[in-house]
Coordinates of C-alpha atoms in Angstrom, one line a residue:
M1 CA -22.2 -28.0 67.4
L2 CA -23.2 -25.6 70.4
Y3 CA -26.5 -24.2 70.4
R4 CA -26.9 -20.2 69.8
P5 CA -30.1 -18.8 71.4
R6 CA -32.3 -17.3 68.4
H7 CA -32.3 -13.8 69.9
A8 CA -28.4 -13.9 69.8
H9 CA -28.6 -14.5 65.9
V10 CA -31.1 -11.7 65.6
G11 CA -28.7 -9.6 67.7
N12 CA -25.5 -10.6 65.0
R13 CA -27.9 -9.4 62.1
K14 CA -28.9 -6.2 63.7
L15 CA -25.0 -5.3 64.6
T16 CA -24.2 -6.4 61.1
L17 CA -27.1 -4.4 59.5
A18 CA -26.1 -1.3 61.6
A19 CA -22.4 -1.4 60.7
F20 CA -22.8 -1.7 57.0
V21 CA -25.3 1.3 57.3
F22 CA -22.6 3.5 59.2
A23 CA -20.1 2.6 56.5
I24 CA -22.0 3.7 53.5
A25 CA -23.7 6.7 55.5
A26 CA -19.7 7.8 56.3
L27 CA -18.9 7.2 52.0
A28 CA -21.7 9.6 51.3
A29 CA -21.0 12.0 53.6
V30 CA -17.1 12.0 52.6
V31 CA -18.8 12.6 48.5
V32 CA -20.8 15.0 49.6
A33 CA -18.6 17.1 51.7
G34 CA -15.9 16.9 48.8
V35 CA -18.3 18.3 46.4
L36 CA -19.5 20.7 48.5
V37 CA -15.8 22.1 48.9
T38 CA -14.3 21.6 46.0
D39 CA -14.5 25.2 44.8
G40 CA -13.2 26.1 48.8
A41 CA -10.0 23.5 48.8
T42 CA -8.8 25.3 45.4
V43 CA -8.6 29.0 47.3
T44 CA -5.0 30.1 47.9
D45 CA -3.8 32.8 50.5
F46 CA 0.2 32.9 50.8
S47 CA -0.3 35.1 54.5
Q48 CA -1.9 31.6 55.4
K49 CA 1.1 29.2 54.1
N50 CA 3.1 26.5 55.8
L51 CA 0.7 26.9 58.9
A52 CA 0.6 23.3 61.1
P53 CA -2.2 21.6 62.2
S54 CA -4.8 23.9 64.4
L55 CA -7.7 24.9 65.7
G56 CA -8.7 27.0 62.1
H57 CA -7.2 24.4 60.0
P58 CA -7.3 21.1 61.7
F59 CA -5.1 19.5 58.8
G60 CA -2.8 22.2 58.0
T61 CA -1.9 24.4 55.2
D62 CA 0.2 24.1 52.2
W63 CA 2.9 26.0 50.0
M64 CA -0.1 28.1 48.8
G65 CA -2.1 28.5 51.8
R66 CA -4.6 26.3 50.7
D67 CA -6.6 24.8 53.7
M68 CA -5.6 20.7 53.7
L69 CA -9.0 19.6 55.1
L70 CA -10.8 21.0 52.5
R71 CA -8.5 19.3 49.9
T72 CA -8.5 16.5 51.4
L73 CA -12.2 16.1 51.3
A74 CA -12.2 17.3 47.8
G75 CA -9.8 14.8 47.0
L76 CA -11.4 12.1 48.0
S77 CA -14.5 12.8 46.8
T78 CA -12.8 12.6 43.2
S79 CA -11.3 9.3 43.9
V80 CA -13.8 7.5 45.2
L81 CA -16.1 8.8 42.4
V82 CA -13.8 7.8 40.0
G83 CA -13.4 4.3 41.7
L84 CA -17.0 4.2 42.0
L85 CA -17.1 4.7 38.1
A86 CA -14.4 2.4 37.3
A87 CA -15.6 -0.6 39.5
G88 CA -19.0 -0.3 37.9
V89 CA -17.9 -0.6 34.7
S90 CA -15.0 -3.5 35.7
S91 CA -18.0 -5.4 37.3
V92 CA -20.1 -5.3 33.9
I93 CA -17.4 -6.7 32.5
A94 CA -17.4 -9.4 34.8
L95 CA -20.4 -10.2 34.9
I96 CA -20.7 -10.6 30.8
M97 CA -17.5 -12.5 31.0
G98 CA -18.8 -15.1 33.7
A99 CA -21.6 -15.5 32.0
V100 CA -20.3 -16.2 28.6
A101 CA -17.5 -18.7 30.2
A102 CA -20.5 -20.7 32.5
L103 CA -23.1 -20.8 29.4
G104 CA -21.4 -20.7 25.7
G105 CA -19.9 -24.0 26.3
K106 CA -16.1 -25.3 26.5
R107 CA -14.5 -23.1 23.8
A108 CA -16.3 -20.0 25.5
D109 CA -15.3 -21.4 29.3
A110 CA -11.3 -22.5 27.9
A111 CA -11.2 -18.7 26.0
V112 CA -12.7 -16.5 28.9
T113 CA -10.4 -18.6 31.6
W114 CA -7.2 -18.0 29.6
L115 CA -7.9 -14.2 29.2
I116 CA -8.7 -14.6 33.0
D117 CA -5.2 -16.2 33.8
L118 CA -3.6 -13.4 31.1
M119 CA -5.2 -10.4 33.0
M120 CA -4.3 -11.6 36.4
G121 CA -0.5 -12.6 35.5
I122 CA 0.3 -9.1 34.5
P123 CA 0.5 -6.7 37.6
H124 CA -1.9 -4.3 38.0
I125 CA -0.5 -1.4 38.4
V126 CA 2.2 -2.2 35.1
L127 CA -1.4 -2.8 32.8
L128 CA -2.7 0.0 34.5
I129 CA 0.2 2.6 34.0
L130 CA 0.3 1.2 30.2
I131 CA -3.4 2.0 29.4
S132 CA -4.2 4.7 31.6
F133 CA -0.7 6.3 29.5
A134 CA -1.9 5.1 25.9
L135 CA -5.1 6.8 26.6
G136 CA -3.6 10.3 27.7
K137 CA -3.8 9.8 31.0
G138 CA -6.3 12.4 33.2
F139 CA -9.8 11.3 33.8
W140 CA -10.9 8.9 31.3
G141 CA -7.6 7.4 30.9
V142 CA -7.2 5.9 34.1
T143 CA -10.7 5.3 34.7
I144 CA -10.5 3.4 31.5
G145 CA -7.5 1.5 32.9
V146 CA -8.8 0.4 36.6
A147 CA -12.0 -0.3 34.7
V148 CA -10.6 -2.7 32.3
T149 CA -7.8 -4.5 34.7
H150 CA -10.2 -5.6 37.7
W151 CA -12.6 -7.6 36.3
P152 CA -11.0 -11.1 36.4
S153 CA -11.1 -12.2 39.9
L154 CA -15.3 -11.2 40.1
A155 CA -15.6 -13.0 36.9
R156 CA -14.5 -15.9 38.0
V157 CA -17.0 -15.9 41.2
V158 CA -19.8 -15.1 38.4
R159 CA -18.4 -18.1 36.6
A160 CA -18.4 -20.2 39.4
E161 CA -22.0 -19.2 40.7
I162 CA -23.6 -19.6 37.6
L163 CA -22.0 -23.2 37.1
Q164 CA -23.3 -24.2 40.6
C165 CA -26.6 -22.8 40.1
K166 CA -26.8 -24.7 36.3
Q167 CA -25.6 -28.1 38.3
S168 CA -28.8 -27.8 41.3
T169 CA -31.7 -29.6 41.6
F170 CA -34.0 -26.7 41.3
V171 CA -32.7 -25.9 37.8
A172 CA -32.5 -29.3 37.0
A173 CA -36.8 -29.3 38.0
A174 CA -37.6 -26.1 36.6
R175 CA -36.1 -27.7 32.7
K176 CA -38.3 -31.0 33.7
L177 CA -41.5 -28.5 34.0
G178 CA -41.0 -26.9 30.3
Q179 CA -39.3 -23.3 31.6
S180 CA -37.6 -21.7 28.9
P181 CA -33.6 -20.9 29.5
V182 CA -35.3 -17.3 29.5
S183 CA -37.5 -18.1 32.4
I184 CA -34.8 -20.0 34.0
A185 CA -32.1 -17.5 34.2
A186 CA -34.4 -14.8 35.3
K187 CA -36.2 -17.0 37.8
H188 CA -33.8 -18.9 39.2
M189 CA -30.1 -17.6 37.8
V190 CA -30.1 -13.9 38.6
P191 CA -31.5 -14.5 41.9
Y192 CA -28.9 -16.9 42.8
V193 CA -26.2 -15.1 41.5
L194 CA -27.2 -11.3 42.4
P195 CA -25.8 -11.0 45.8
Q196 CA -22.7 -12.6 45.3
F197 CA -22.1 -10.3 42.7
I198 CA -22.7 -6.8 44.5
V199 CA -20.4 -8.2 47.2
G200 CA -17.8 -8.5 44.7
L201 CA -19.1 -5.2 43.2
I202 CA -18.3 -3.5 46.3
L203 CA -15.3 -4.8 47.3
L204 CA -14.1 -3.6 43.7
F205 CA -14.3 -0.1 45.0
P206 CA -11.2 0.3 47.7
H207 CA -8.8 -2.3 45.0
A208 CA -10.4 0.5 42.4
I209 CA -9.4 3.7 44.6
L210 CA -6.2 2.8 45.8
H211 CA -4.6 1.9 42.6
E212 CA -5.9 5.0 41.0
A213 CA -4.4 7.0 43.7
S214 CA -1.4 5.0 43.2
V215 CA -1.3 5.5 39.2
T216 CA -2.1 9.3 40.3
F217 CA 0.8 9.7 42.7
L218 CA 3.2 8.0 39.9
G219 CA 2.0 11.0 38.0
F220 CA 0.2 9.0 35.5
G221 CA -4.1 9.4 36.4
L222 CA -5.2 12.4 37.4
P223 CA -3.6 16.3 36.2
P224 CA -2.2 18.2 38.8
E225 CA -4.5 20.8 38.8
Q226 CA -7.6 18.0 39.7
P227 CA -7.7 17.4 44.0
A228 CA -7.1 14.1 44.0
I229 CA -5.7 11.9 47.0
G230 CA -2.9 10.9 44.8
V231 CA -2.1 14.4 43.4
I232 CA -2.0 15.6 47.6
L233 CA 0.3 12.8 48.2
S234 CA 2.3 13.4 45.1
E235 CA 3.2 16.9 45.9
S236 CA 3.8 16.7 49.4
M237 CA 6.7 14.8 48.8
A238 CA 8.8 17.7 48.4
Y239 CA 8.1 19.2 51.2
L240 CA 8.6 16.3 54.1
S241 CA 12.1 17.0 54.4
A242 CA 11.3 20.6 55.4
G243 CA 8.8 19.0 58.3
M244 CA 5.4 19.8 56.6
W245 CA 4.7 16.0 57.8
W246 CA 1.1 17.1 58.3
L247 CA 0.7 17.4 53.7
A248 CA 1.0 13.4 53.6
V249 CA 0.3 12.2 57.2
F250 CA -3.9 13.5 57.3
P251 CA -4.6 12.9 53.5
G252 CA -2.7 9.2 53.8
I253 CA -4.6 8.5 56.6
A254 CA -7.7 10.2 54.9
L255 CA -7.1 7.7 52.3
I256 CA -6.5 3.9 54.5
A257 CA -9.7 5.0 56.0
T258 CA -12.1 5.5 53.2
V259 CA -10.6 2.1 52.2
L260 CA -11.4 0.6 55.4
L261 CA -15.1 1.7 55.6
F262 CA -15.4 0.1 51.7
D263 CA -13.9 -3.0 53.1
L264 CA -16.2 -3.2 56.2
A265 CA -19.5 -2.3 53.9
G266 CA -18.2 -5.1 51.6
S267 CA -17.5 -7.8 54.8
N268 CA -20.8 -7.0 56.6
L269 CA -23.2 -7.4 53.7
R270 CA -21.4 -10.7 52.9
K271 CA -22.6 -11.8 56.2
L272 CA -26.0 -10.3 55.3
V273 CA -26.4 -12.3 52.4
D274 CA -24.7 -15.2 52.5
P275 CA -26.4 -17.8 54.7
H276 CA -23.5 -19.8 56.1
S277 CA -21.9 -16.5 57.8
S278 CA -25.1 -14.8 58.5
Q279 CA -25.1 -16.6 61.7
E280 CA -21.4 -15.8 62.9

């Protein structure tokens, strides 16, 4: 095994931390900017309709004269907020299910494992559309749909981490010292599981955002009057044949960039909390 100087490890860790902070700051800036320009994103000016990208309108304008940069920022903010809420609820479900499977005995483990396999056997987008449609679509329909379909993968991770911690030598030593199950869970299991849980939570965000945009694009998500990337992309399809490429290209690139920022944040956070990858 090659020896690496300690200062190189410290330098890698600082770069990793800097990349994580940059990704989080950029995402926060997108959300704040989107909230601030929500009113401006709906302002129409038919004298400025169908303008190509320019200095005055970097993303161009649409068929109603609305500025596409403002619409894209407002749409990203809406999509990110929906993704955050849905991923947060989904992670809580994953934590509960993983803990029940790991600590509830063989029958509970078998039941949760069967449910996880069942959920993962059904395509996310199909189940999400059914749930969103059954709940009347809209904000809450798509949010609940994303939340109840994205927990299985994280639940498996939580289950595996708890089982590994449960069988560790330090937990066995704590039992022999007479510590109660509640004390063991608070002092040993929570600190052991929490880092991987947080990483899994952050990595849920891009999936939630993409699936929200996909369902909205197909017409089963957020309503047309609400700024969202899925709505913008869906509406732009009717105008691509007329040469107005900017209506879809710039919002699509912005969505991909946002998803990549979440992935960058999750990947670098994993390096920071995982002792095996922190020295890479």
